[in-house]
Coordinates of N, CA and C in Angstrom, one line a residue:
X1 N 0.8 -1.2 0.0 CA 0.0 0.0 0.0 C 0.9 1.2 0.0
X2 N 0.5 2.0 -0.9 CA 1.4 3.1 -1.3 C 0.4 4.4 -1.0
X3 N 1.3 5.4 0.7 CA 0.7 6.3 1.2 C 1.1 7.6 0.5
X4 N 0.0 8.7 0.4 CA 0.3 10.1 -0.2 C 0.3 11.0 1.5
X5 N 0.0 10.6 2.1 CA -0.1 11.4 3.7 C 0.6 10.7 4.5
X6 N 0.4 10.9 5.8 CA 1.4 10.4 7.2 C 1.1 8.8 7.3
X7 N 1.9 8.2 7.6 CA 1.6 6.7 8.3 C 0.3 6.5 9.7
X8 N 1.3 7.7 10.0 CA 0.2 7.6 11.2 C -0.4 9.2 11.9
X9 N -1.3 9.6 12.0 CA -1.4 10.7 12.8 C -2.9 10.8 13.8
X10 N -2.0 12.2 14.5 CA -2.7 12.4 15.7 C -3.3 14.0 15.5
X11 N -4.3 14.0 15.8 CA -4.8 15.4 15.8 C -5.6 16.0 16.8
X12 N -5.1 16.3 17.5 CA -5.5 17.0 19.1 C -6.3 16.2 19.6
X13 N -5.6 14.9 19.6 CA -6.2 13.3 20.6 C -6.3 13.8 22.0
X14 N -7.1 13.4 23.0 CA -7.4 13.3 24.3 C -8.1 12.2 24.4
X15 N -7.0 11.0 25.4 CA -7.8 10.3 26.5 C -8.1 9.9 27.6
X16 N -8.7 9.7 28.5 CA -9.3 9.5 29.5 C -9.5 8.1 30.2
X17 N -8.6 7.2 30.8 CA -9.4 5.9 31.2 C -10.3 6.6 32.5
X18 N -11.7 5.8 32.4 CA -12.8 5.7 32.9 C -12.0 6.4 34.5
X19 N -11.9 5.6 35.4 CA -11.9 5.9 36.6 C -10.4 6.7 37.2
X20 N -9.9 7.6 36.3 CA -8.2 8.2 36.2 C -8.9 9.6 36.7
X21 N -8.0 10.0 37.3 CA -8.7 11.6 37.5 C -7.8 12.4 36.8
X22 N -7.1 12.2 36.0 CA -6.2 12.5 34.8 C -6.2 12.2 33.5
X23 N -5.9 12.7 32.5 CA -5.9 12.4 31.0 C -5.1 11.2 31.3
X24 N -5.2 10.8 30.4 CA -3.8 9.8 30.1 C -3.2 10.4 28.8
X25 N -3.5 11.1 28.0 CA -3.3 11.4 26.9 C -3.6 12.9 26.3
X26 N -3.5 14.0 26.5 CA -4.2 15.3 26.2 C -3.3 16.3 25.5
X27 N -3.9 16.5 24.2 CA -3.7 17.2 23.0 C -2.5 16.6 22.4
X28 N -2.4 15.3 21.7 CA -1.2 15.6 21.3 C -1.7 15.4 19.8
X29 N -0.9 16.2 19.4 CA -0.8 16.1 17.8 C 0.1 15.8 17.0
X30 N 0.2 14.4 16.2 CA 1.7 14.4 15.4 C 1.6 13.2 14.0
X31 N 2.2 13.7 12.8 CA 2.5 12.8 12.0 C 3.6 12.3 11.9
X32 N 3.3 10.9 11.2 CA 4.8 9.9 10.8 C 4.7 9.8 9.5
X33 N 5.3 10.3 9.0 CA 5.4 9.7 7.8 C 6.6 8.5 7.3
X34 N 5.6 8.0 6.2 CA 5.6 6.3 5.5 C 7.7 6.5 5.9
X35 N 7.8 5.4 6.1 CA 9.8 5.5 6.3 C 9.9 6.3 7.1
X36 N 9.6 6.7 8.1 CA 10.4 7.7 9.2 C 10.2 6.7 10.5
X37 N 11.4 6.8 11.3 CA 11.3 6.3 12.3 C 11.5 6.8 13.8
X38 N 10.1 6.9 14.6 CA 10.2 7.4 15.9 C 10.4 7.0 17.1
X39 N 10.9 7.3 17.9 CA 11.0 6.8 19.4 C 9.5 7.3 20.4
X40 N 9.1 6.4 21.0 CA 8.1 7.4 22.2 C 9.2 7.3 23.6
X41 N 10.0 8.1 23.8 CA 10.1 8.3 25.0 C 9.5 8.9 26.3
X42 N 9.2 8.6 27.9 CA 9.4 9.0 28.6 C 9.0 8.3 29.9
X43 N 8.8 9.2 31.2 CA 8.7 8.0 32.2 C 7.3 7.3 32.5
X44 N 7.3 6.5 33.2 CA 6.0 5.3 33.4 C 5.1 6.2 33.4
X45 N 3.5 6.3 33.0 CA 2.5 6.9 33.4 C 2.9 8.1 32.1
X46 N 3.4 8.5 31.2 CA 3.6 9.5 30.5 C 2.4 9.4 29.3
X47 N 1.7 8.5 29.1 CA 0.9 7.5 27.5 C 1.4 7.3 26.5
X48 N 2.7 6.5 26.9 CA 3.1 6.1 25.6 C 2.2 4.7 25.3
X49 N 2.5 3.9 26.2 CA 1.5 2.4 25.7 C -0.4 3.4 25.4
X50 N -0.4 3.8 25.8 CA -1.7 4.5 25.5 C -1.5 5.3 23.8
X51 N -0.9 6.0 23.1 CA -0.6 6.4 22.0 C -0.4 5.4 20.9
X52 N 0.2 4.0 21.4 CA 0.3 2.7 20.4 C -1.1 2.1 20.1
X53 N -1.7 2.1 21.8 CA -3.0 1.8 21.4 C -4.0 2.3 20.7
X54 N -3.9 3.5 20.8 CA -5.2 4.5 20.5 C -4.6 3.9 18.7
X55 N -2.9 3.8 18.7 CA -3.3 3.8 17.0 C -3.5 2.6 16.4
X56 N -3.9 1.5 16.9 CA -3.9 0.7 16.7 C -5.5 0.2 17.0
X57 N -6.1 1.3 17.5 CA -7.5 1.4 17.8 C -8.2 -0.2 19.1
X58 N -7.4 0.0 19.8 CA -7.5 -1.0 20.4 C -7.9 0.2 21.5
X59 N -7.9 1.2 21.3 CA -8.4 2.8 22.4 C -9.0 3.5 21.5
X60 N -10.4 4.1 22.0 CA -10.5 5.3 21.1 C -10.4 6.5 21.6
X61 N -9.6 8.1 21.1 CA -10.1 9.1 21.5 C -10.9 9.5 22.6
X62 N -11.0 10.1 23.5 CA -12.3 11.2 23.9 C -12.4 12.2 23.3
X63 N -11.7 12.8 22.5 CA -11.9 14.2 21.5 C -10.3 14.2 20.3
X64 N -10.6 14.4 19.9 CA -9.6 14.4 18.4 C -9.6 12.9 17.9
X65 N -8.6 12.7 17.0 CA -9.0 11.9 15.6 C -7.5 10.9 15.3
X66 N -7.4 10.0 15.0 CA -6.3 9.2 15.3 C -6.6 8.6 13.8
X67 N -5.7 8.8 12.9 CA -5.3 8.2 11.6 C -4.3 7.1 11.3
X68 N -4.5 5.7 10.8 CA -3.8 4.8 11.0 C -3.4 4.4 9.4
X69 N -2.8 4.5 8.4 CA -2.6 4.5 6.9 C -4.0 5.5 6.4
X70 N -3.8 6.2 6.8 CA -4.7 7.5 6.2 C -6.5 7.2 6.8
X71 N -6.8 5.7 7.6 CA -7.9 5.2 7.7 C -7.9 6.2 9.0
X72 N -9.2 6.7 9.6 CA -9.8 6.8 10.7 C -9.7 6.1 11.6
X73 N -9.6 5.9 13.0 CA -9.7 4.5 13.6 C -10.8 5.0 14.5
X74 N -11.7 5.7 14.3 CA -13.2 6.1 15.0 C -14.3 4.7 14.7
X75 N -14.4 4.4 15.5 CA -15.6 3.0 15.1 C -14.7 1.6 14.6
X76 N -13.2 1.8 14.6 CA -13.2 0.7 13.9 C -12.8 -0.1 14.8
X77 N -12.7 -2.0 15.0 CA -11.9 -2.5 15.8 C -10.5 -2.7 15.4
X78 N -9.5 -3.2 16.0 CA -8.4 -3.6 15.6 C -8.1 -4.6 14.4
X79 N -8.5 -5.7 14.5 CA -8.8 -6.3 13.4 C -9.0 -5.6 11.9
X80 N -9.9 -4.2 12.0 CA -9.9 -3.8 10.9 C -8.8 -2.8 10.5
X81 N -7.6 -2.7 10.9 CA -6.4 -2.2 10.4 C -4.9 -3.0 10.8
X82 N -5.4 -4.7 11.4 CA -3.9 -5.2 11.4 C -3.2 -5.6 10.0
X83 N -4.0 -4.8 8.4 CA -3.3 -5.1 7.3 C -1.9 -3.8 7.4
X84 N -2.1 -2.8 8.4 CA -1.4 -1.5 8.1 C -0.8 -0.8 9.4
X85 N -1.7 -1.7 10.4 CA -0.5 -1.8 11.8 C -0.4 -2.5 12.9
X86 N 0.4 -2.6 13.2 CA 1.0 -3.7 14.6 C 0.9 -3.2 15.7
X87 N 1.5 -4.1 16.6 CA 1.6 -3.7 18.4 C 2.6 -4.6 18.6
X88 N 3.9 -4.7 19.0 CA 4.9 -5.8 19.3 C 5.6 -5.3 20.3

């Protein structure tokens, strides 16, 4: 599959698990583009395992929009984009 936009992006994602009295996740916005390679750094509790999920839609948003090979991952399950991304 041959991309004209980012591999992956974020667009002013925020989320929330249920009983957190804190985001886990709030505003972040960023593309990858197809061949670029990124690190998530930082310390425990930062959302990085939360940012893999959300793109892998195994999370959804509470407000902004998470792009997985140009697809939306609003409504979708995971299954419906393991042709275009992983979790390892």
């Amino acid at each position: 599959m041959e991309l004209n936009g980012p591999a992956l992006e974020f667009d002013a994602v925020h989320f929330r698990y249920r009983a957190a009295p804190a985001e886990a996740v709030a505003g972040v916005s960023l593309a990858v583009m197809p061949g670029e390679t990124v690190g998530l750094l930082g310390p425990n509790g930062a959302g990085k395992t939360t940012i893999t999920r959300l793109a892998m839609a195994l999370l959804h948003p509470t407000t902004g929009e998470v792009r997985s090979a140009g697809r939306s991952t609003t409504g979708l399950a995971p299954e419906q984009l393991a042709d275009v991304v992983g979790y390892l």
